């Protein structure tokens, strides 16, 4: 008989075994979870032979999951946590395959329940599910935030790490605003585990990337510096990623305090070998950390501290001289190369520093050039590409390094024929940068030979065009022999085809016309070019002009007689466009006058033939030239058809005359006029513009004084609309706004006395003069729509002399994306070039981009700097709201940095004028007046919306301006959704109405 026993059953044993697993004690369950059902489901999906079979399996599984959770929805029959985790993992897998999981939308709440469990395994699956499935706009975000707050405050570091990972993946606005202070506290807390501080730094990085306005590192910079003293490499990598983001997005100078600690980290890793062996990657210590450290240092000049400078030089010298990648594995070579090339990039950056360019810095530069030379012949395409790019950076940042790089000219010339198009581009850039007077003829010849070899490479038209442009620039930049220049350009035109810009053949004609000793040679070379089987229309244009003007100089030769010249041109006449045909008719009438016996009858027949042409220009020319040839007064005809005079020193050439549109890139009107430069240099120019040293990296000279004597203003034609933009007289400058806004800890928009008046005028207007002196005039036209805008800049040469080496660099600001067009590298007297700049406002910003213009006048380098008036109000639109809504929004904005209150004295020359103030706020700063808010009619209230591209956000701007006419006094109150907007709007309004020195900032 079966006797009762006290032995536990198998079910009781399992319950006892699992008892306590769900409680979170100091230990963490480490038992590996294996979901057999999930594994079988994945195998089933992979075995499906068609999309329909997979869809059917997914639908079947979703129905089963929905049935399971529905059946156990009451409290008495709950689904075991193991089953919940398994089914949620299945749903995540289906979601990652691209299937819609809304049919099982209860999974979000179930995931939240798992996060609230005491079991670590449940929390782990729950947070993973939230990070994968939840969007940043889901209705459960507030509930999730509450759960995350609880777990972030846990004393268990494993529990704290789970919500940090989910926060980085979800990153909603509410989550960022609520949890950022907690995460910052966890990052800076000295008692936090290293893994938690690392996760905190990465979570903050993700949140700040999405919501930069929440970034307030200035409040904890000193504590952040303490983290750089940690020896945990993983933590340092995470913190460096966060710091690099700050340096790219905020005030870069504020993070200069990290330069010395970062140099000490490099010294500890590279020289002292102070690192754990766990971070030795293929015998390279901490390569990812080293790369970040070098990239940070590239944002700053050479440190001023002697100890830090010496340590940095020793680190760079050690990396450059002790890196050997021969005979090693691919992974080891890649790790060493990444560190080496980052170090070389830092050397190129520091080479522009005047202090670094002497002593040991110069020695490192020589070592860098030597190391790069050894990599030129590497078999790996990536290494060759990086080498060429490194050499180009070295040449552009340190012009005195050109002789060092020029030693490898043969290798660079070989790279121009590399099968990889990216390597060919870098080699072309390097050849262009390292070309000088000594090697110019060889470089041009080699590039010309490569152009001939690649003439039929239709797959790389853009590279072909770039090659043609650079050959033309180099041929003219180093024009020491007129005959060589003419032959080179005509050969280039023959090889390049009809893609050549008209500005090139105009330039050739100008050089030949203005140099009598080259006229016969130019005519002979152009005649020879017409005999080439690969002639093109540009060749015909040059031949038509030069033979018509100077063909008589070679007419005595039997091979180049009058008839040979005429038939060389007329054989191409039917195949040319109407403008070219019109030019040839002008050449024919000159032939008829110069050689009446040989060509008068033949030319007359041509005129008669084209008197009925469908083209009105050709018809008119043929008729007039026919009548002119029949005119009996030979002396008058000779005067009319006399040789064209030399081109004047001042010649206007704009985008319309060259046939290029305003948005042309590098192939626009780019040709210099070195041989036309005036040798005389005024003493005033020498005093005002001469740089202290001839180095290209010298500091910019100050802008010329507004009171300096200037010639009569030149009206700058606008090819887009045909409107004229007359110059305006310089007005008195206003003081700086920076001291007044210092309590707000944000920079002012009006800060430079040299350009503040033009800047303030253009902050209100869409077009006008941006800069003007006796040598250069810069006009601007702008257009904005919501978060996008565009500027068209017009640079006019009013000096009466050639401005060679003309270039414009654009220094962007954070959160303002820019696409910048090219300019011509030389401006003739009274010549104009254009530059198109497209802008996109990502989010609120508090600075304006800077334009740096560089050119050379009679061998003297000139550098000018002025700011582009892209003030934040350009991206504003009026917000016609009611007084009630105004008060509602006003009360919602209470953050200290978003509120600004100040009093200031009005300008003595401008008494309180409500109409003028209203015009400034509405037409100038794109705000809308809100009547009925203030009972005092002398007070004004305005509102606007600031548009951003990121998430298509619209930030509110509210302004209240109280006026006192008798005392000419103002009180301004500002509230916006972003502290950058508050500072910028205060700066702009006060700069238009008041005396900056009288500002009294009221406490918030």
Coordinates of C-alpha atoms in Angstrom, one line a residue, residues 260-783:
X260 CA 46.8 70.7 -20.3
X261 CA 45.1 67.7 -18.7
X262 CA 44.6 66.1 -22.1
X263 CA 48.3 66.6 -22.9
X264 CA 49.1 64.9 -19.6
X265 CA 46.9 61.9 -20.6
X266 CA 48.8 61.6 -23.9
X267 CA 52.1 61.8 -22.1
X268 CA 51.0 59.1 -19.6
X269 CA 49.9 56.7 -22.4
X270 CA 52.6 57.3 -25.0
X271 CA 55.7 58.1 -23.0
X272 CA 55.1 56.6 -19.6
X273 CA 53.0 53.6 -20.7
X274 CA 50.5 54.1 -17.9
X275 CA 47.7 52.0 -19.1
X276 CA 46.2 48.6 -18.5
X277 CA 47.1 45.7 -20.8
X278 CA 43.4 45.2 -21.4
X279 CA 43.6 48.3 -23.6
X280 CA 46.6 47.3 -25.6
X281 CA 45.1 46.7 -29.1
X282 CA 47.6 44.8 -31.3
X283 CA 50.5 46.3 -29.3
X284 CA 49.0 49.8 -29.8
X285 CA 48.0 51.5 -26.5
X286 CA 44.5 52.8 -26.4
X287 CA 44.2 53.8 -30.1
X288 CA 40.6 55.1 -29.9
X289 CA 41.4 57.3 -26.9
X290 CA 44.5 58.6 -28.6
X291 CA 42.5 59.6 -31.7
X292 CA 40.0 61.5 -29.6
X293 CA 42.8 63.3 -27.7
X294 CA 44.5 64.4 -30.9
X295 CA 41.2 65.6 -32.4
X296 CA 40.5 67.7 -29.4
X297 CA 43.9 69.3 -29.5
X298 CA 43.3 70.2 -33.1
X299 CA 40.7 72.7 -32.0
X300 CA 43.3 74.8 -30.1
X301 CA 46.7 76.5 -30.7
X302 CA 49.9 75.4 -29.1
X303 CA 49.6 75.6 -25.3
X304 CA 51.3 78.5 -23.6
X305 CA 52.5 76.5 -20.7
X306 CA 56.2 75.5 -21.3
X307 CA 55.7 72.2 -19.6
X308 CA 52.6 71.3 -21.7
X309 CA 54.3 72.5 -24.8
X310 CA 57.4 70.4 -24.2
X311 CA 55.3 67.3 -23.3
X312 CA 53.2 67.7 -26.5
X313 CA 56.3 68.0 -28.7
X314 CA 57.8 64.9 -27.1
X315 CA 54.6 62.9 -27.6
X316 CA 54.4 63.9 -31.3
X317 CA 58.0 63.2 -31.9
X318 CA 57.7 59.8 -30.3
X319 CA 54.7 58.8 -32.3
X320 CA 56.1 60.0 -35.6
X321 CA 59.6 58.5 -35.2
X322 CA 58.7 55.2 -33.5
X323 CA 55.8 54.1 -35.7
X324 CA 56.7 51.3 -38.0
X325 CA 54.1 49.4 -39.9
X326 CA 56.2 47.1 -42.0
X327 CA 55.7 43.3 -41.8
X328 CA 52.8 43.4 -39.4
X329 CA 49.2 42.2 -39.5
X330 CA 46.5 44.3 -41.1
X331 CA 44.8 45.1 -37.8
X332 CA 48.1 46.2 -36.2
X333 CA 48.9 48.4 -39.2
X334 CA 45.4 50.0 -39.2
X335 CA 45.7 50.7 -35.5
X336 CA 49.2 52.3 -35.8
X337 CA 48.2 54.2 -38.9
X338 CA 45.1 55.8 -37.3
X339 CA 47.2 57.1 -34.4
X340 CA 50.0 58.2 -36.7
X341 CA 47.8 60.1 -39.2
X342 CA 45.9 61.8 -36.4
X343 CA 49.2 62.9 -34.9
X344 CA 50.3 64.2 -38.3
X345 CA 47.1 66.2 -38.7
X346 CA 47.8 67.8 -35.3
X347 CA 51.3 68.7 -36.5
X348 CA 49.8 70.4 -39.6
X349 CA 47.3 72.3 -37.4
X350 CA 50.0 73.4 -35.0
X351 CA 52.4 74.4 -37.8
X352 CA 50.3 77.5 -38.5
X353 CA 51.2 78.7 -35.0
X354 CA 54.1 81.1 -35.2
X355 CA 55.7 79.8 -32.0
X356 CA 55.5 76.2 -33.1
X357 CA 57.1 77.0 -36.5
X358 CA 60.5 77.5 -34.9
X359 CA 62.8 75.2 -33.0
X360 CA 61.6 71.7 -32.3
X361 CA 58.3 72.4 -34.0
X362 CA 60.1 72.9 -37.3
X363 CA 62.0 69.7 -36.7
X364 CA 58.8 67.8 -36.2
X365 CA 57.4 69.2 -39.4
X366 CA 60.4 67.9 -41.3
X367 CA 60.0 64.5 -39.7
X368 CA 56.3 64.5 -40.6
X369 CA 57.1 65.2 -44.2
X370 CA 59.7 62.4 -44.2
X371 CA 57.3 59.9 -42.7
X372 CA 54.5 60.9 -45.2
X373 CA 57.0 60.4 -48.0
X374 CA 57.6 56.8 -47.0
X375 CA 53.9 56.1 -47.1
X376 CA 53.5 57.4 -50.7
X377 CA 54.5 54.1 -52.2
X378 CA 52.3 52.0 -50.0
X379 CA 50.3 49.2 -51.6
X380 CA 47.2 50.0 -49.6
X381 CA 44.9 52.5 -51.3
X382 CA 43.6 53.9 -48.0
X383 CA 47.1 54.6 -46.8
X384 CA 48.1 56.4 -50.1
X385 CA 44.9 58.5 -49.8
X386 CA 45.6 59.5 -46.2
X387 CA 49.2 60.3 -47.2
X388 CA 48.2 62.6 -50.0
X389 CA 45.7 64.3 -47.8
X390 CA 48.2 64.7 -45.0
X391 CA 50.8 66.2 -47.4
X392 CA 48.2 68.6 -48.8
X393 CA 47.3 69.7 -45.3
X394 CA 51.0 70.2 -44.5
X395 CA 51.5 72.4 -47.6
X396 CA 48.4 74.5 -47.1
X397 CA 49.1 75.1 -43.3
X398 CA 52.8 75.6 -43.6
X399 CA 53.9 77.1 -46.9
X400 CA 57.6 76.8 -45.8
X401 CA 57.1 73.0 -46.1
X402 CA 56.7 73.1 -49.9
X403 CA 60.4 72.3 -50.6
X404 CA 60.1 69.2 -48.2
X405 CA 57.0 67.9 -50.0
X406 CA 58.4 68.8 -53.5
X407 CA 61.0 66.1 -53.1
X408 CA 58.3 63.6 -53.7
X409 CA 57.0 65.3 -56.9
X410 CA 57.7 62.2 -59.1
X411 CA 55.6 60.0 -56.7
X412 CA 52.7 62.5 -56.6
X413 CA 52.8 62.7 -60.5
X414 CA 52.5 58.9 -60.6
X415 CA 49.5 59.1 -58.2
X416 CA 47.6 61.3 -60.6
X417 CA 47.3 58.2 -62.8
X418 CA 46.1 55.9 -60.0
X419 CA 43.0 53.8 -60.9
X420 CA 41.2 55.1 -57.7
X421 CA 39.4 58.3 -58.5
X422 CA 39.6 59.5 -54.9
X423 CA 43.4 59.2 -54.9
X424 CA 43.6 61.0 -58.2
X425 CA 41.6 63.9 -56.7
X426 CA 43.9 64.2 -53.7
X427 CA 47.0 63.9 -55.9
X428 CA 45.6 66.8 -58.1
X429 CA 45.0 68.9 -55.0
X430 CA 48.5 68.2 -53.7
X431 CA 50.1 69.1 -57.1
X432 CA 48.2 72.3 -57.2
X433 CA 49.3 73.2 -53.7
X434 CA 53.0 72.3 -54.1
X435 CA 53.5 73.9 -57.5
X436 CA 55.9 76.8 -57.5
X437 CA 57.9 78.9 -60.0
X438 CA 60.6 76.2 -60.3
X439 CA 58.4 73.2 -61.1
X440 CA 55.4 74.9 -62.7
X441 CA 56.3 74.1 -66.3
X442 CA 56.8 70.4 -65.4
X443 CA 53.6 70.2 -63.4
X444 CA 51.6 71.8 -66.1
X445 CA 53.1 69.5 -68.7
X446 CA 52.4 66.4 -66.7
X447 CA 48.8 67.5 -66.0
X448 CA 48.4 68.3 -69.7
X449 CA 49.6 64.8 -70.6
X450 CA 47.3 63.2 -68.2
X451 CA 44.4 65.3 -69.6
X452 CA 45.2 64.0 -73.0
X453 CA 45.3 60.4 -71.7
X454 CA 41.9 60.8 -69.9
X455 CA 40.1 62.7 -72.7
X456 CA 37.7 59.8 -73.3
X457 CA 37.0 59.1 -69.6
X458 CA 33.4 60.1 -69.7
X459 CA 32.7 58.5 -66.3
X460 CA 34.6 61.2 -64.4
X461 CA 33.5 64.5 -66.0
X462 CA 33.7 66.4 -62.8
X463 CA 37.4 65.4 -62.3
X464 CA 38.0 66.3 -65.9
X465 CA 36.6 69.8 -65.4
X466 CA 38.6 70.3 -62.2
X467 CA 41.8 69.2 -63.9
X468 CA 41.2 71.8 -66.7
X469 CA 40.6 74.6 -64.2
X470 CA 43.7 73.9 -62.2
X471 CA 45.9 73.7 -65.3
X472 CA 44.6 77.0 -66.4
X473 CA 45.2 78.6 -63.0
X474 CA 48.8 77.2 -62.7
X475 CA 49.7 78.2 -66.2
X476 CA 48.7 81.8 -65.5
X477 CA 49.9 82.0 -61.9
X478 CA 53.5 81.2 -62.9
X479 CA 53.5 82.9 -66.3
X480 CA 57.2 83.6 -66.8
X481 CA 57.3 83.1 -70.5
X482 CA 54.4 84.5 -72.6
X483 CA 55.1 82.1 -75.5
X484 CA 54.9 79.1 -73.2
X485 CA 51.7 80.4 -71.7
X486 CA 50.0 80.9 -75.0
X487 CA 51.0 77.5 -76.3
X488 CA 50.0 75.8 -73.1
X489 CA 46.5 77.4 -73.0
X490 CA 45.8 76.7 -76.6
X491 CA 46.8 73.1 -76.2
X492 CA 44.6 73.0 -73.1
X493 CA 41.7 74.4 -75.1
X494 CA 42.3 71.8 -77.8
X495 CA 42.3 68.9 -75.3
X496 CA 39.5 70.1 -73.1
X497 CA 36.9 70.8 -75.8
X498 CA 33.9 73.0 -75.6
X499 CA 33.6 72.7 -71.8
X500 CA 36.1 75.6 -71.4
X501 CA 34.7 78.8 -70.0
X502 CA 34.7 81.9 -72.3
X503 CA 36.7 83.7 -69.6
X504 CA 39.8 81.5 -70.5
X505 CA 39.9 82.5 -74.2
X506 CA 39.1 86.1 -73.3
X507 CA 42.2 86.0 -71.1
X508 CA 44.4 84.6 -73.8
X509 CA 43.2 87.3 -76.2
X510 CA 43.9 90.0 -73.6
X511 CA 47.5 88.7 -73.0
X512 CA 48.3 88.5 -76.7
X513 CA 46.8 91.9 -77.4
X514 CA 48.7 93.7 -74.6
X515 CA 52.1 92.1 -75.4
X516 CA 53.3 93.2 -78.9
X517 CA 56.2 90.7 -78.8
X518 CA 53.7 87.8 -78.5
X519 CA 51.2 88.9 -81.2
X520 CA 52.9 87.1 -84.1
X521 CA 53.5 84.0 -82.0
X522 CA 49.9 84.0 -80.8
X523 CA 48.6 84.2 -84.4
X524 CA 50.8 81.4 -85.5
X525 CA 49.9 79.1 -82.6
X526 CA 46.2 79.8 -83.1
X527 CA 46.5 79.0 -86.8
X528 CA 48.3 75.7 -86.0
X529 CA 45.5 74.9 -83.5
X530 CA 42.9 75.3 -86.2
X531 CA 44.7 72.6 -88.2
X532 CA 44.4 70.1 -85.4
X533 CA 41.9 67.3 -86.1
X534 CA 40.3 67.7 -82.6
X535 CA 39.5 71.4 -83.0
X536 CA 36.6 72.8 -81.0
X537 CA 34.6 76.0 -81.1
X538 CA 36.7 77.8 -78.5
X539 CA 39.7 77.2 -80.7
X540 CA 37.8 78.8 -83.6
X541 CA 36.9 81.8 -81.4
X542 CA 40.6 82.4 -80.5
X543 CA 41.7 81.9 -84.1
X544 CA 39.0 84.2 -85.4
X545 CA 40.1 87.1 -83.1
X546 CA 43.8 86.7 -83.2
X547 CA 44.0 86.1 -87.0
X548 CA 41.7 89.0 -87.7
X549 CA 43.9 91.3 -85.6
X550 CA 47.4 89.9 -86.0
X551 CA 47.2 87.5 -89.0
X552 CA 49.0 90.1 -91.2
X553 CA 52.1 89.5 -89.1
X554 CA 52.4 85.9 -90.4
X555 CA 50.8 86.5 -93.9
X556 CA 54.1 86.6 -95.7
X557 CA 54.7 82.9 -95.0
X558 CA 53.3 80.7 -97.7
X559 CA 51.9 78.2 -95.3
X560 CA 50.1 80.8 -93.3
X561 CA 49.1 83.2 -96.1
X562 CA 45.8 85.1 -96.3
X563 CA 43.9 82.4 -98.2
X564 CA 45.1 79.7 -95.8
X565 CA 44.0 81.7 -92.8
X566 CA 40.5 82.4 -94.3
X567 CA 39.9 78.8 -95.3
X568 CA 41.2 77.5 -92.0
X569 CA 38.4 79.5 -90.3
X570 CA 35.6 79.3 -92.9
X571 CA 35.9 75.5 -93.1
X572 CA 34.6 75.5 -89.5
X573 CA 31.9 78.2 -90.0
X574 CA 28.9 75.9 -90.7
X575 CA 29.6 73.8 -87.5
X576 CA 29.8 76.8 -85.1
X577 CA 27.1 78.4 -83.0
X578 CA 25.6 81.8 -84.0
X579 CA 27.8 83.9 -81.7
X580 CA 30.9 82.3 -83.1
X581 CA 29.7 82.8 -86.6
X582 CA 29.1 86.5 -85.9
X583 CA 32.6 86.8 -84.6
X584 CA 34.0 85.2 -87.8
X585 CA 32.1 87.7 -90.0
X586 CA 33.9 90.5 -88.2
X587 CA 37.2 88.7 -88.9
X588 CA 36.2 88.3 -92.6
X589 CA 35.6 92.0 -93.1
X590 CA 39.1 92.7 -91.7
X591 CA 40.5 90.1 -94.1
X592 CA 38.7 91.9 -97.0
X593 CA 40.3 95.2 -96.0
X594 CA 43.8 93.8 -95.5
X595 CA 43.9 91.5 -98.5
X596 CA 41.5 93.0 -101.1
X597 CA 43.1 91.2 -104.1
X598 CA 43.2 87.8 -102.5
X599 CA 40.0 87.7 -100.4
X600 CA 37.6 90.6 -101.3
X601 CA 35.5 88.6 -103.7
X602 CA 35.3 85.5 -101.6
X603 CA 34.4 87.4 -98.5
X604 CA 31.8 89.4 -100.4
X605 CA 30.1 86.1 -101.5
X606 CA 29.9 85.0 -97.8
X607 CA 28.3 88.3 -96.8
X608 CA 25.7 88.0 -99.6
X609 CA 25.0 84.4 -98.6
X610 CA 24.2 85.2 -95.0
X611 CA 22.2 88.4 -95.6
X612 CA 19.1 86.3 -95.4
X613 CA 20.1 84.3 -92.3
X614 CA 17.4 83.4 -89.8
X615 CA 19.6 84.7 -87.0
X616 CA 19.1 88.5 -86.8
X617 CA 22.6 89.2 -85.5
X618 CA 24.3 87.3 -88.4
X619 CA 21.9 88.9 -90.8
X620 CA 22.6 92.4 -89.6
X621 CA 26.4 91.9 -89.6
X622 CA 26.4 90.4 -93.0
X623 CA 24.4 93.3 -94.5
X624 CA 26.3 96.0 -92.8
X625 CA 29.7 94.5 -93.6
X626 CA 28.6 94.0 -97.3
X627 CA 27.7 97.7 -97.5
X628 CA 30.9 98.6 -95.7
X629 CA 33.0 96.6 -98.2
X630 CA 31.3 98.5 -101.1
X631 CA 32.1 101.9 -99.6
X632 CA 34.4 103.9 -101.8
X633 CA 36.3 105.9 -99.1
X634 CA 39.2 103.6 -98.5
X635 CA 40.8 105.8 -95.9
X636 CA 37.6 105.9 -93.8
X637 CA 37.2 102.1 -94.1
X638 CA 40.8 101.6 -92.9
X639 CA 40.1 103.7 -89.8
X640 CA 37.0 101.8 -89.0
X641 CA 38.7 98.5 -89.4
X642 CA 41.9 99.4 -87.8
X643 CA 43.5 97.0 -85.3
X644 CA 41.9 96.9 -81.9
X645 CA 43.8 98.9 -79.2
X646 CA 45.2 97.3 -76.1
X647 CA 42.8 96.4 -73.4
X648 CA 42.5 99.1 -70.7
X649 CA 43.9 98.5 -67.3
X650 CA 40.4 98.7 -65.9
X651 CA 38.1 96.2 -67.4
X652 CA 34.7 95.2 -66.0
X653 CA 34.0 91.5 -66.1
X654 CA 31.1 90.0 -64.3
X655 CA 29.1 86.8 -64.5
X656 CA 26.9 88.0 -67.3
X657 CA 29.8 88.9 -69.6
X658 CA 31.5 85.5 -69.1
X659 CA 28.4 83.5 -69.7
X660 CA 28.6 81.8 -66.3
X661 CA 25.8 81.7 -63.9
X662 CA 26.1 83.0 -60.4
X663 CA 26.1 79.6 -58.8
X664 CA 29.1 78.3 -60.8
X665 CA 31.6 76.4 -58.8
X666 CA 35.3 76.4 -59.2
X667 CA 35.1 76.7 -62.9
X668 CA 33.9 80.3 -62.9
X669 CA 35.9 83.4 -63.7
X670 CA 39.1 82.4 -62.0
X671 CA 42.0 83.8 -63.9
X672 CA 44.6 86.1 -62.4
X673 CA 46.4 88.9 -64.2
X674 CA 49.9 88.9 -62.7
X675 CA 51.6 90.6 -65.6
X676 CA 49.2 93.6 -65.5
X677 CA 49.9 94.4 -61.9
X678 CA 51.0 98.0 -61.3
X679 CA 54.5 98.0 -59.9
X680 CA 53.8 101.1 -57.8
X681 CA 52.5 100.7 -54.3
X682 CA 51.1 103.6 -52.3
X683 CA 52.6 104.3 -48.9
X684 CA 49.1 104.3 -47.4
X685 CA 48.5 100.8 -48.6
X686 CA 51.9 99.7 -47.2
X687 CA 51.1 101.1 -43.8
X688 CA 47.5 99.9 -43.6
X689 CA 47.7 96.5 -45.2
X690 CA 51.2 95.1 -45.1
X691 CA 51.3 91.9 -43.0
X692 CA 54.0 91.7 -40.3
X693 CA 55.5 88.7 -42.0
X694 CA 55.2 87.1 -45.5
X695 CA 54.0 83.8 -44.1
X696 CA 50.5 82.8 -45.3
X697 CA 49.4 82.1 -41.8
X698 CA 50.1 85.5 -40.4
X699 CA 47.5 87.2 -38.4
X700 CA 44.9 89.3 -40.4
X701 CA 45.6 93.0 -40.8
X702 CA 43.0 95.3 -39.3
X703 CA 40.2 96.5 -41.4
X704 CA 40.8 100.0 -43.0
X705 CA 39.5 103.0 -41.1
X706 CA 36.1 104.3 -42.2
X707 CA 37.5 107.8 -42.3
X708 CA 40.2 106.8 -44.8
X709 CA 40.1 108.6 -48.1
X710 CA 38.2 106.4 -50.7
X711 CA 37.4 106.8 -54.4
X712 CA 33.9 107.5 -55.6
X713 CA 31.6 104.5 -54.9
X714 CA 31.2 102.0 -57.6
X715 CA 27.7 100.6 -58.2
X716 CA 27.7 96.9 -58.1
X717 CA 25.5 95.2 -60.7
X718 CA 23.4 92.3 -59.5
X719 CA 23.3 89.7 -62.3
X720 CA 20.3 88.0 -60.7
X721 CA 17.9 90.9 -60.8
X722 CA 19.7 93.7 -62.7
X723 CA 19.3 96.0 -59.7
X724 CA 22.0 98.4 -58.6
X725 CA 23.3 98.5 -55.1
X726 CA 24.8 101.9 -54.5
X727 CA 27.4 102.3 -51.8
X728 CA 26.5 104.0 -48.6
X729 CA 28.6 106.4 -46.5
X730 CA 30.1 105.0 -43.3
X731 CA 28.2 106.0 -40.2
X732 CA 29.5 106.3 -36.6
X733 CA 30.0 103.0 -34.8
X734 CA 28.3 102.0 -31.6
X735 CA 30.1 100.6 -28.6
X736 CA 30.2 96.9 -27.8
X737 CA 27.3 95.1 -26.3
X738 CA 29.4 92.4 -24.7
X739 CA 30.0 94.0 -21.3
X740 CA 26.3 94.7 -20.8
X741 CA 25.3 91.1 -21.5
X742 CA 28.1 89.6 -19.5
X743 CA 25.7 88.6 -16.6
X744 CA 23.8 86.4 -19.2
X745 CA 27.1 84.6 -20.0
X746 CA 26.3 84.7 -23.7
X747 CA 28.2 86.5 -26.5
X748 CA 26.7 89.6 -28.1
X749 CA 26.0 89.8 -31.8
X750 CA 27.2 93.4 -32.1
X751 CA 30.7 93.4 -30.8
X752 CA 33.2 94.6 -33.5
X753 CA 33.4 98.4 -34.0
X754 CA 35.0 97.8 -37.4
X755 CA 31.8 96.4 -39.0
X756 CA 29.0 97.1 -36.5
X757 CA 27.3 99.9 -38.5
X758 CA 27.1 97.9 -41.7
X759 CA 26.2 94.8 -39.7
X760 CA 23.4 96.6 -37.9
X761 CA 22.0 98.0 -41.1
X762 CA 22.0 94.6 -42.8
X763 CA 20.5 92.9 -39.7
X764 CA 17.4 94.9 -40.6
X765 CA 17.6 94.9 -44.4
X766 CA 17.9 92.1 -47.0
X767 CA 20.4 93.8 -49.2
X768 CA 23.1 96.5 -49.0
X769 CA 26.8 97.0 -48.6
X770 CA 28.5 94.7 -46.2
X771 CA 32.1 96.1 -46.4
X772 CA 33.8 98.9 -48.2
X773 CA 37.2 100.5 -48.5
X774 CA 39.3 102.0 -51.2
X775 CA 40.3 98.6 -52.5
X776 CA 37.4 96.2 -52.1
X777 CA 33.6 96.6 -51.9
X778 CA 31.3 93.7 -50.7
X779 CA 27.6 93.8 -51.4
X780 CA 25.0 91.3 -50.3
X781 CA 21.5 90.2 -51.1
X782 CA 19.6 87.7 -48.9
X783 CA 16.4 85.7 -48.9

